[in-house]
């Protein structure tokens, strides 16, 4: 899969804020009764244009070696990297993220995310993509599936796409939280399994020929037409994917070479470019999995446990941080230049952080006690840090943030009330989350 190289306003039940009502009153004097429906429609129209790109940093990046350095901690805590200043006074991040450092005024860091569930990849995958932990056989829907259920297709594009492919085995054979759960197969993501991804040849870094890419899409359609889907779960989303508009979105060879170069000529970089094109084409939410497993590949899972494919912090410096740095900043720049950043939430996160102390091999192990994630676009107020970890990055010291609050923030940015209820297991109504959004994230 890897190719190298502030304060919230009072809100009413219809989503309008007190500020909206005051604005209407000031603008219309005695004609509020006429203007208010217009405002409601305008608000609904804007909500329909909101999108999300979720960059899932599979493996769990070390917060101390990326977004929450601890230069004054003992050597076995602070690790081998130096912090560097960012464009926001007083905020530092890792020296191997220089492009992000220069754009820190455009994103918000949340440094106090934590959970108390088992420290395995799969619990983090579930928490961070649904806002819930799966229990008693119930699988909760991914944010994209919820968008599909509540808002449906937009401009003929599938509502929810996972690229370049789904997360595969990461140690425990349970759901990773990237499906539709109890919402049903109608709302499953496009590319819901590796077979479909393999048929498509979905790795954008390898599809340098425009004709080869479009032929690959046609081959999938012919395969489905001739043989039918392998199961009912993937059938609806697979057919929705391959419209003429979708094919144009997948045609990343139509982009200028300089644009593709900016993202990085690797799978993750080109998948981030593809995500922008898909959102531009009408997809409501795109998840970009930076990796599809944590085994036998270079990922963020830096145990340094021996063997030729063991991930060490040296790999953060040489490959992983530069890859993220380049693709993430290219995506923000591209969205901003196209006037899309204000309506597109960009969220970069992993399933947990890493142990505060280096292990005996110089790596770090799983640590859900505290870690950092990055929000941008979609009404997020950049240039701020929310929450703080303690002196060793072991646990939140200020403003602890739960995965449920992260989920509520995603929904809030997309114009959806986090208290909205869906038909859950056994037909019981189930709220999207059990928490409110991180209000400080958003412009008041």
CSV table of C-alpha atoms in Angstrom, one decimal:
chain,number,residue,atom,x,y,z
A,1,UNK,CA,0.0,0.0,0.0
A,2,UNK,CA,2.9,2.3,0.7
A,3,UNK,CA,4.9,3.7,-2.2
A,4,UNK,CA,7.9,5.5,-0.8
A,5,UNK,CA,9.7,8.4,-2.0
A,6,UNK,CA,-14.2,30.1,21.3
A,7,UNK,CA,-16.9,30.7,22.6
A,8,UNK,CA,-20.1,29.3,21.0
A,9,UNK,CA,-23.3,31.4,20.5
A,10,UNK,CA,-26.6,30.2,22.0
A,11,UNK,CA,-28.0,27.7,19.5
A,12,UNK,CA,-31.7,26.9,18.8
A,13,UNK,CA,-33.1,23.6,17.8
A,14,UNK,CA,-33.0,24.4,14.1
A,15,UNK,CA,-29.2,25.1,14.2
A,16,UNK,CA,-29.6,28.9,14.1
A,17,UNK,CA,-27.6,30.9,16.6
A,18,UNK,CA,-28.7,33.9,18.6
A,19,UNK,CA,-26.4,35.9,16.4
A,20,UNK,CA,-28.3,34.8,13.3
A,21,UNK,CA,-31.5,36.1,14.8
A,22,UNK,CA,-30.0,39.4,15.8
A,23,UNK,CA,-28.6,39.7,12.3
A,24,UNK,CA,-32.0,39.0,10.8
A,25,UNK,CA,-33.6,41.6,13.1
A,26,UNK,CA,-31.1,44.3,12.2
A,27,UNK,CA,-31.2,43.7,8.5
A,28,UNK,CA,-35.0,43.4,8.1
A,29,UNK,CA,-36.6,45.7,10.8
A,30,UNK,CA,-40.2,44.8,10.4
A,31,UNK,CA,-39.8,42.0,7.8
A,32,UNK,CA,-38.3,39.3,10.0
A,33,UNK,CA,-41.2,37.0,9.2
A,34,UNK,CA,-40.2,37.1,5.6
A,35,UNK,CA,-36.4,37.0,6.1
A,36,UNK,CA,-36.3,34.1,8.7
A,37,UNK,CA,-37.4,31.4,6.2
A,38,UNK,CA,-34.8,32.7,3.8
A,39,UNK,CA,-32.2,32.4,6.5
A,40,UNK,CA,-33.3,28.9,7.4
A,41,UNK,CA,-33.0,27.9,3.7
A,42,UNK,CA,-29.6,29.6,3.4
A,43,UNK,CA,-28.4,27.7,6.5
A,44,UNK,CA,-29.7,24.4,5.1
A,45,UNK,CA,-28.1,25.1,1.7
A,46,UNK,CA,-24.7,25.9,3.4
A,47,UNK,CA,-24.9,22.7,5.5
A,48,UNK,CA,-25.5,20.7,2.3
A,49,UNK,CA,-22.1,22.0,1.0
A,50,UNK,CA,-20.1,21.0,4.0
A,51,UNK,CA,-17.7,18.2,3.6
A,52,UNK,CA,-15.0,16.3,5.6
A,53,UNK,CA,-11.6,14.8,4.7
A,54,UNK,CA,-10.5,12.5,7.5
A,55,UNK,CA,-6.8,11.5,7.3
A,56,UNK,CA,-6.5,8.4,9.4
A,57,UNK,CA,-2.8,8.0,10.5
A,58,UNK,CA,-3.0,4.2,11.0
A,59,UNK,CA,-0.6,2.8,13.6
A,60,UNK,CA,-0.9,5.7,16.1
A,61,UNK,CA,1.7,8.5,15.7
A,62,UNK,CA,3.8,9.3,18.8
A,63,UNK,CA,2.5,12.6,20.1
A,64,UNK,CA,5.8,13.4,21.7
A,65,UNK,CA,7.6,13.0,18.4
A,66,UNK,CA,5.1,15.0,16.3
A,67,UNK,CA,2.7,17.5,17.8
A,68,UNK,CA,3.5,17.6,21.5
A,69,UNK,CA,7.3,17.7,22.1
A,70,UNK,CA,8.6,17.7,25.6
A,71,UNK,CA,12.1,19.3,25.3
A,72,UNK,CA,12.5,19.7,29.0
A,73,UNK,CA,11.7,16.1,29.9
A,74,UNK,CA,14.4,13.4,30.5
A,75,UNK,CA,16.0,12.0,27.4
A,76,UNK,CA,14.1,8.7,27.6
A,77,UNK,CA,10.9,10.7,27.5
A,78,UNK,CA,11.7,13.6,25.0
A,79,UNK,CA,13.1,11.3,22.4
A,80,UNK,CA,15.7,12.1,19.7
A,81,UNK,CA,13.9,15.0,18.0
A,82,UNK,CA,14.1,18.8,18.6
A,83,UNK,CA,11.1,21.0,18.7
A,84,UNK,CA,10.8,24.0,16.3
A,85,UNK,CA,8.9,27.2,16.5
A,86,UNK,CA,5.7,27.6,14.5
A,87,UNK,CA,3.9,30.5,13.0
A,88,UNK,CA,1.9,30.7,16.3
A,89,UNK,CA,4.0,32.3,19.1
A,90,UNK,CA,4.8,29.9,21.9
A,91,UNK,CA,3.7,26.8,20.0
A,92,UNK,CA,6.3,24.2,19.0
A,93,UNK,CA,6.0,21.0,17.0
A,94,UNK,CA,8.6,18.4,15.8
A,95,UNK,CA,11.5,19.5,13.7
A,96,UNK,CA,10.5,17.1,11.0
A,97,UNK,CA,7.2,18.9,10.3
A,98,UNK,CA,8.5,22.2,9.0
A,99,UNK,CA,5.8,22.9,6.5
A,100,UNK,CA,3.1,22.3,9.1
A,101,UNK,CA,5.0,24.6,11.5
A,102,UNK,CA,4.8,27.4,8.9
A,103,UNK,CA,1.0,27.0,8.6
A,104,UNK,CA,0.2,26.5,12.3
A,105,UNK,CA,-2.1,29.6,12.2
A,106,UNK,CA,-4.4,27.6,9.9
A,107,UNK,CA,-5.0,24.5,12.1
A,108,UNK,CA,-5.8,23.8,15.7
A,109,UNK,CA,-4.0,21.2,17.8
A,110,UNK,CA,-5.9,19.2,20.4
A,111,UNK,CA,-3.3,17.8,22.8
A,112,UNK,CA,-5.4,16.1,25.4
A,113,UNK,CA,-7.3,13.3,23.6
A,114,UNK,CA,-7.6,10.2,25.6
A,115,UNK,CA,-9.6,7.0,26.3
A,116,UNK,CA,-9.4,4.3,28.9
A,117,UNK,CA,-10.3,1.3,26.7
A,118,UNK,CA,-7.9,-1.5,25.8
A,119,UNK,CA,-4.7,-0.2,24.2
A,120,UNK,CA,-5.1,-1.9,20.9
A,121,UNK,CA,-5.5,-0.5,17.4
A,122,UNK,CA,-9.0,-1.6,16.9
A,123,UNK,CA,-10.6,0.1,20.0
A,124,UNK,CA,-8.9,3.4,18.8
A,125,UNK,CA,-10.2,2.8,15.2
A,126,UNK,CA,-13.7,2.5,16.6
A,127,UNK,CA,-13.6,5.4,19.0
A,128,UNK,CA,-12.1,7.9,16.6
A,129,UNK,CA,-14.3,7.1,13.6
A,130,UNK,CA,-17.6,6.7,15.3
A,131,UNK,CA,-17.4,8.3,18.8
A,132,UNK,CA,-18.3,5.0,20.4
A,133,UNK,CA,-16.8,1.6,21.4
A,134,UNK,CA,-18.5,-1.4,19.9
A,135,UNK,CA,-20.1,-3.7,22.4
A,136,UNK,CA,-22.5,-6.7,22.4
A,137,UNK,CA,-22.2,-7.1,18.7
A,138,UNK,CA,-23.4,-3.6,17.9
A,139,UNK,CA,-21.4,-1.8,15.2
A,140,UNK,CA,-21.9,2.0,15.2
A,141,UNK,CA,-21.7,3.9,11.9
A,142,UNK,CA,-18.7,5.9,10.7
A,143,UNK,CA,-19.2,9.6,10.3
A,144,UNK,CA,-19.5,9.1,6.5
A,145,UNK,CA,-22.3,6.6,6.8
A,146,UNK,CA,-24.2,9.0,9.0
A,147,UNK,CA,-23.8,11.7,6.4
A,148,UNK,CA,-25.0,9.2,3.8
A,149,UNK,CA,-28.1,8.4,5.9
A,150,UNK,CA,-29.0,12.0,6.8
A,151,UNK,CA,-28.1,13.8,3.6
A,152,UNK,CA,-27.8,11.2,0.8
A,153,UNK,CA,-25.9,11.7,-2.4
A,154,UNK,CA,-24.8,15.1,-3.7
A,155,UNK,CA,-24.3,15.9,-7.3
A,156,UNK,CA,-24.6,12.2,-8.2
A,157,UNK,CA,-21.5,11.2,-6.2
A,158,UNK,CA,-21.4,8.5,-3.5
A,159,UNK,CA,-21.6,10.2,-0.1
A,160,UNK,CA,-18.8,8.2,1.6
A,161,UNK,CA,-15.5,7.0,0.1
A,162,UNK,CA,-12.6,5.3,1.7
A,163,UNK,CA,-9.3,5.5,-0.2
A,164,UNK,CA,-7.0,4.0,-1.2
A,165,UNK,CA,-8.6,1.0,0.6
A,166,UNK,CA,-10.0,-0.1,3.9
A,167,UNK,CA,-8.0,-0.9,7.0
A,168,UNK,CA,-7.2,-4.6,7.0
A,169,UNK,CA,-5.9,-6.8,9.9
A,170,UNK,CA,-4.2,-4.9,12.7
A,171,UNK,CA,-4.1,-7.6,15.3
A,172,UNK,CA,-7.6,-8.4,16.5
A,173,UNK,CA,-10.4,-9.5,14.2
A,174,UNK,CA,-13.0,-7.0,15.1
A,175,UNK,CA,-14.5,-4.0,13.2
A,176,UNK,CA,-12.3,-1.0,12.6
A,177,UNK,CA,-15.3,1.4,12.6
A,178,UNK,CA,-15.1,2.3,8.9
A,179,UNK,CA,-18.5,0.8,7.9
A,180,UNK,CA,-22.2,1.7,8.1
A,181,UNK,CA,-22.9,-0.5,11.1
A,182,UNK,CA,-26.5,-0.7,12.0
A,183,UNK,CA,-27.4,1.9,9.3
A,184,UNK,CA,-27.1,-0.9,6.8
A,185,UNK,CA,-25.3,-1.6,3.5
A,186,UNK,CA,-27.0,1.2,1.6
A,187,UNK,CA,-24.7,3.6,3.5
A,188,UNK,CA,-21.5,1.6,3.4
A,189,UNK,CA,-18.5,3.4,1.9
A,190,UNK,CA,-17.3,3.0,-1.6
A,191,UNK,CA,-14.3,0.7,-1.7
A,192,UNK,CA,-15.5,-1.3,1.3
A,193,UNK,CA,-13.1,-4.3,0.9
A,194,UNK,CA,-9.7,-5.1,-0.4
A,195,UNK,CA,-11.0,-7.2,-3.3
A,196,UNK,CA,-12.7,-4.2,-4.8
A,197,UNK,CA,-9.6,-2.1,-4.2
A,198,UNK,CA,-7.4,-4.7,-5.9
A,199,UNK,CA,-9.7,-5.0,-8.9
A,200,UNK,CA,-9.7,-1.2,-9.3
A,201,UNK,CA,-5.9,-1.0,-8.9
A,202,UNK,CA,-6.8,1.9,-6.6
A,203,UNK,CA,-3.3,2.9,-5.5
A,204,UNK,CA,-3.3,6.4,-7.1
A,205,UNK,CA,0.5,6.5,-7.1
A,206,UNK,CA,0.6,3.6,-9.6
A,207,UNK,CA,-2.1,5.0,-11.9
A,208,UNK,CA,0.0,7.5,-13.8
A,209,UNK,CA,-1.8,6.8,-17.1
A,210,UNK,CA,-5.2,8.5,-17.4
A,211,UNK,CA,-6.5,5.8,-19.7
A,212,UNK,CA,-5.3,3.0,-17.4
A,213,UNK,CA,-7.1,4.6,-14.5
A,214,UNK,CA,-10.4,4.9,-16.4
A,215,UNK,CA,-10.0,1.4,-17.9
A,216,UNK,CA,-9.6,0.1,-14.4
A,217,UNK,CA,-12.9,1.7,-13.3
A,218,UNK,CA,-14.6,0.2,-16.4
A,219,UNK,CA,-13.1,-3.2,-15.6
A,220,UNK,CA,-14.7,-3.1,-12.2
A,221,UNK,CA,-18.1,-2.2,-13.7
A,222,UNK,CA,-17.8,-5.1,-16.2
A,223,UNK,CA,-16.9,-7.4,-13.4
A,224,UNK,CA,-19.9,-6.5,-11.4
A,225,UNK,CA,-22.2,-6.6,-14.5
A,226,UNK,CA,-20.9,-10.0,-15.5
A,227,UNK,CA,-20.7,-11.7,-12.1
A,228,UNK,CA,-22.7,-9.7,-9.7
A,229,UNK,CA,-21.3,-8.5,-6.4
A,230,UNK,CA,-19.6,-11.0,-4.1
A,231,UNK,CA,-21.9,-10.0,-1.3
A,232,UNK,CA,-24.7,-7.6,-0.6
A,233,UNK,CA,-22.7,-5.4,1.7
A,234,UNK,CA,-20.6,-3.8,-1.0
A,235,UNK,CA,-23.1,-3.9,-3.9
A,236,UNK,CA,-24.9,-0.6,-3.5
A,237,UNK,CA,-21.8,1.6,-2.9
A,238,UNK,CA,-19.9,-0.1,-5.7
A,239,UNK,CA,-22.5,0.7,-8.3
A,240,UNK,CA,-22.9,4.3,-7.0
A,241,UNK,CA,-19.2,5.0,-7.3
A,242,UNK,CA,-18.7,4.7,-11.0
A,243,UNK,CA,-20.7,7.5,-12.5
A,244,UNK,CA,-19.2,9.7,-15.2
A,245,UNK,CA,-18.6,12.4,-12.5
A,246,UNK,CA,-16.8,9.9,-10.3
A,247,UNK,CA,-14.6,8.8,-13.1
A,248,UNK,CA,-13.5,12.4,-13.7
A,249,UNK,CA,-12.8,12.8,-10.0
A,250,UNK,CA,-10.5,9.7,-10.1
A,251,UNK,CA,-8.7,11.0,-13.0
A,252,UNK,CA,-5.8,12.6,-11.0
A,253,UNK,CA,-3.7,12.5,-14.1
A,254,UNK,CA,-5.7,15.5,-15.2
A,255,UNK,CA,-3.9,17.5,-12.5
A,256,UNK,CA,-0.8,19.6,-13.3
A,257,UNK,CA,2.4,17.8,-12.5
A,258,UNK,CA,3.3,20.6,-10.1
A,259,UNK,CA,0.1,19.9,-8.1
A,260,UNK,CA,0.8,16.2,-7.9
A,261,UNK,CA,4.4,16.9,-6.9
A,262,UNK,CA,3.2,19.2,-4.1
A,263,UNK,CA,1.3,16.4,-2.5
A,264,UNK,CA,4.1,13.9,-2.9
A,265,UNK,CA,4.5,11.1,-5.4
A,266,UNK,CA,3.5,8.4,-3.0
A,267,UNK,CA,0.2,6.6,-2.1
A,268,UNK,CA,-0.7,8.8,0.8
A,269,UNK,CA,0.1,12.0,-1.0
A,270,UNK,CA,-1.8,11.1,-4.1
A,271,UNK,CA,-4.7,9.8,-2.0
A,272,UNK,CA,-5.0,13.2,-0.4
A,273,UNK,CA,-5.1,14.8,-3.8
A,274,UNK,CA,-7.8,12.3,-4.8
A,275,UNK,CA,-9.7,13.2,-1.6
A,276,UNK,CA,-9.8,16.8,-2.7
A,277,UNK,CA,-11.0,15.9,-6.1
A,278,UNK,CA,-13.7,13.6,-4.7
A,279,UNK,CA,-15.0,16.3,-2.4
A,280,UNK,CA,-15.0,18.7,-5.2
A,281,UNK,CA,-17.0,16.2,-7.2
A,282,UNK,CA,-19.7,15.9,-4.5
A,283,UNK,CA,-18.5,13.3,-2.1
A,284,UNK,CA,-19.5,14.3,1.4
A,285,UNK,CA,-16.8,12.5,3.4
A,286,UNK,CA,-13.5,10.9,2.3
A,287,UNK,CA,-11.4,8.9,4.7
A,288,UNK,CA,-7.8,8.5,3.6
A,289,UNK,CA,-6.1,5.6,5.3
A,290,UNK,CA,-2.4,6.4,5.4
A,291,UNK,CA,-1.8,2.7,5.8
A,292,UNK,CA,-4.0,-0.4,5.6
A,293,UNK,CA,-2.3,-2.6,8.3
A,294,UNK,CA,0.5,-2.3,10.9
A,295,UNK,CA,2.2,-5.5,9.8
A,296,UNK,CA,5.2,-5.9,7.5
A,297,UNK,CA,4.9,-2.2,6.4
A,298,UNK,CA,6.4,1.1,7.5
A,299,UNK,CA,3.7,2.7,9.6
A,300,UNK,CA,3.4,4.9,12.7
A,301,UNK,CA,3.4,1.8,14.9
A,302,UNK,CA,7.0,2.4,16.2
A,303,UNK,CA,7.7,-0.5,18.6
A,304,UNK,CA,11.2,-0.9,17.2
A,305,UNK,CA,10.8,-4.6,17.9
A,306,UNK,CA,13.4,-6.0,15.5
A,307,UNK,CA,13.4,-7.3,12.0
A,308,UNK,CA,13.9,-5.5,8.7
A,309,UNK,CA,10.4,-4.0,8.7
A,310,UNK,CA,10.4,-2.9,12.3
A,311,UNK,CA,9.5,0.7,12.6
A,312,UNK,CA,11.9,3.0,14.5
A,313,UNK,CA,11.8,6.7,15.3
A,314,UNK,CA,14.5,7.1,12.6
A,315,UNK,CA,11.7,6.2,10.2
A,316,UNK,CA,9.6,9.1,11.5
A,317,UNK,CA,12.4,11.4,10.6
A,318,UNK,CA,13.3,9.9,7.2
A,319,UNK,CA,9.9,9.0,5.8
A,320,UNK,CA,6.7,9.3,7.9
A,321,UNK,CA,6.8,12.9,9.1
A,322,UNK,CA,8.0,14.3,5.8
A,323,UNK,CA,5.3,12.3,4.0
A,324,UNK,CA,2.6,13.7,6.3
A,325,UNK,CA,4.1,17.2,6.3
A,326,UNK,CA,4.0,17.5,2.6
A,327,UNK,CA,0.6,15.9,1.8
A,328,UNK,CA,-1.2,17.7,4.7
A,329,UNK,CA,0.1,21.2,3.8
A,330,UNK,CA,-0.5,20.6,0.1
A,331,UNK,CA,-4.1,19.7,0.9
A,332,UNK,CA,-4.7,22.8,3.0
A,333,UNK,CA,-3.1,25.0,0.4
A,334,UNK,CA,-5.1,23.4,-2.4
A,335,UNK,CA,-8.4,23.6,-0.6
A,336,UNK,CA,-7.8,27.3,0.4
A,337,UNK,CA,-6.8,28.3,-3.1
A,338,UNK,CA,-10.0,26.7,-4.5
A,339,UNK,CA,-12.2,28.4,-1.9
A,340,UNK,CA,-13.1,25.0,-0.4
A,341,UNK,CA,-11.3,25.1,3.0
A,342,UNK,CA,-14.1,27.0,4.8
A,343,UNK,CA,-16.6,24.3,3.9
A,344,UNK,CA,-14.3,21.3,4.3
A,345,UNK,CA,-13.3,20.0,7.6
A,346,UNK,CA,-9.8,18.4,7.5
A,347,UNK,CA,-9.1,16.1,10.5
A,348,UNK,CA,-5.8,14.3,10.9
A,349,UNK,CA,-5.7,11.7,13.7
A,350,UNK,CA,-4.5,8.3,14.8
A,351,UNK,CA,-6.0,5.7,17.1
A,352,UNK,CA,-3.8,6.5,20.1
A,353,UNK,CA,-0.5,8.0,21.1
A,354,UNK,CA,2.7,6.3,22.2
A,355,UNK,CA,4.2,5.5,25.5
A,356,UNK,CA,5.9,8.5,27.3
A,357,UNK,CA,9.0,6.5,28.0
A,358,UNK,CA,11.1,5.0,25.2
A,359,UNK,CA,11.1,1.2,25.4
A,360,UNK,CA,14.5,-0.7,25.7
A,361,UNK,CA,14.8,-0.8,21.9
A,362,UNK,CA,14.3,3.0,21.5
A,363,UNK,CA,10.8,2.7,20.2
A,364,UNK,CA,7.4,3.6,21.8
A,365,UNK,CA,4.4,1.3,22.4
A,366,UNK,CA,0.7,1.9,22.4
A,367,UNK,CA,-0.6,4.6,24.7
A,368,UNK,CA,-4.3,5.7,24.7
A,369,UNK,CA,-3.7,7.8,27.9
A,370,UNK,CA,-3.1,11.0,25.9
A,371,UNK,CA,-2.3,12.1,22.4
A,372,UNK,CA,-2.7,14.9,19.8
A,373,UNK,CA,-5.0,15.4,16.8
A,374,UNK,CA,-5.2,18.2,14.2
A,375,UNK,CA,-8.3,20.1,13.0
A,376,UNK,CA,-8.5,22.6,10.1
A,377,UNK,CA,-11.1,24.1,7.8
A,378,UNK,CA,-14.8,23.7,8.3
A,379,UNK,CA,-15.2,26.7,10.6
A,380,UNK,CA,-12.2,25.7,12.8
A,381,UNK,CA,-10.3,28.6,14.3
A,382,UNK,CA,-6.7,28.0,13.5
A,383,UNK,CA,-3.6,29.0,15.4
A,384,UNK,CA,-4.6,27.6,18.7
A,385,UNK,CA,-3.8,24.7,21.0
A,386,UNK,CA,-6.7,23.1,23.0
A,387,UNK,CA,-5.8,21.1,26.0
A,388,UNK,CA,-2.4,20.1,27.3
A,389,UNK,CA,-0.7,17.0,28.5
A,390,UNK,CA,1.4,16.7,31.6
A,391,UNK,CA,5.2,17.1,31.7
A,392,UNK,CA,5.8,13.7,30.2
A,393,UNK,CA,2.9,13.5,27.8
A,394,UNK,CA,1.4,10.7,30.0
A,395,UNK,CA,-2.1,12.1,30.6
A,396,UNK,CA,-4.2,15.3,30.1
A,397,UNK,CA,-3.2,18.1,32.4
A,398,UNK,CA,-5.8,20.6,31.0
A,399,UNK,CA,-9.0,20.3,29.1
A,400,UNK,CA,-9.2,16.5,28.7
A,401,UNK,CA,-11.0,15.6,25.4
A,402,UNK,CA,-12.8,12.3,24.8
A,403,UNK,CA,-13.3,10.5,21.5
A,404,UNK,CA,-17.0,11.2,21.9
A,405,UNK,CA,-16.2,15.0,22.0
A,406,UNK,CA,-14.1,14.6,18.8
A,407,UNK,CA,-17.0,12.9,17.1
A,408,UNK,CA,-19.4,15.6,18.2
A,409,UNK,CA,-17.0,18.2,16.8
A,410,UNK,CA,-17.0,16.5,13.5
A,411,UNK,CA,-20.8,16.5,13.4
A,412,UNK,CA,-21.0,20.1,14.6
A,413,UNK,CA,-18.6,21.2,11.8
A,414,UNK,CA,-20.8,19.4,9.3
A,415,UNK,CA,-23.9,21.2,10.5
A,416,UNK,CA,-25.4,18.2,12.3
A,417,UNK,CA,-26.6,18.2,15.9
A,418,UNK,CA,-24.6,15.6,17.8
A,419,UNK,CA,-27.7,14.7,19.7
A,420,UNK,CA,-29.5,13.6,16.5
A,421,UNK,CA,-30.9,10.1,17.0
A,422,UNK,CA,-30.6,7.3,14.5
A,423,UNK,CA,-32.4,4.0,14.2
A,424,UNK,CA,-29.9,1.9,16.2
A,425,UNK,CA,-29.6,-1.8,17.1
A,426,UNK,CA,-33.0,-3.5,17.4
A,427,UNK,CA,-34.7,-0.4,16.1
A,428,UNK,CA,-33.9,1.6,19.3
A,429,UNK,CA,-33.1,5.3,18.7
A,430,UNK,CA,-29.5,6.0,19.4
A,431,UNK,CA,-27.8,9.4,19.7
A,432,UNK,CA,-24.9,10.1,17.5
A,433,UNK,CA,-22.7,10.8,20.5
A,434,UNK,CA,-23.0,11.1,24.3
A,435,UNK,CA,-21.0,14.3,24.4
A,436,UNK,CA,-21.0,17.9,23.1
A,437,UNK,CA,-18.4,19.3,20.6
A,438,UNK,CA,-15.2,21.0,21.5
A,439,UNK,CA,-16.6,24.5,21.4
A,440,UNK,CA,-13.3,26.2,21.6
A,441,UNK,CA,-12.4,24.8,18.2
A,442,UNK,CA,-14.8,26.9,16.3
A,443,UNK,CA,-15.1,30.6,15.5
A,444,UNK,CA,-17.9,32.1,17.6
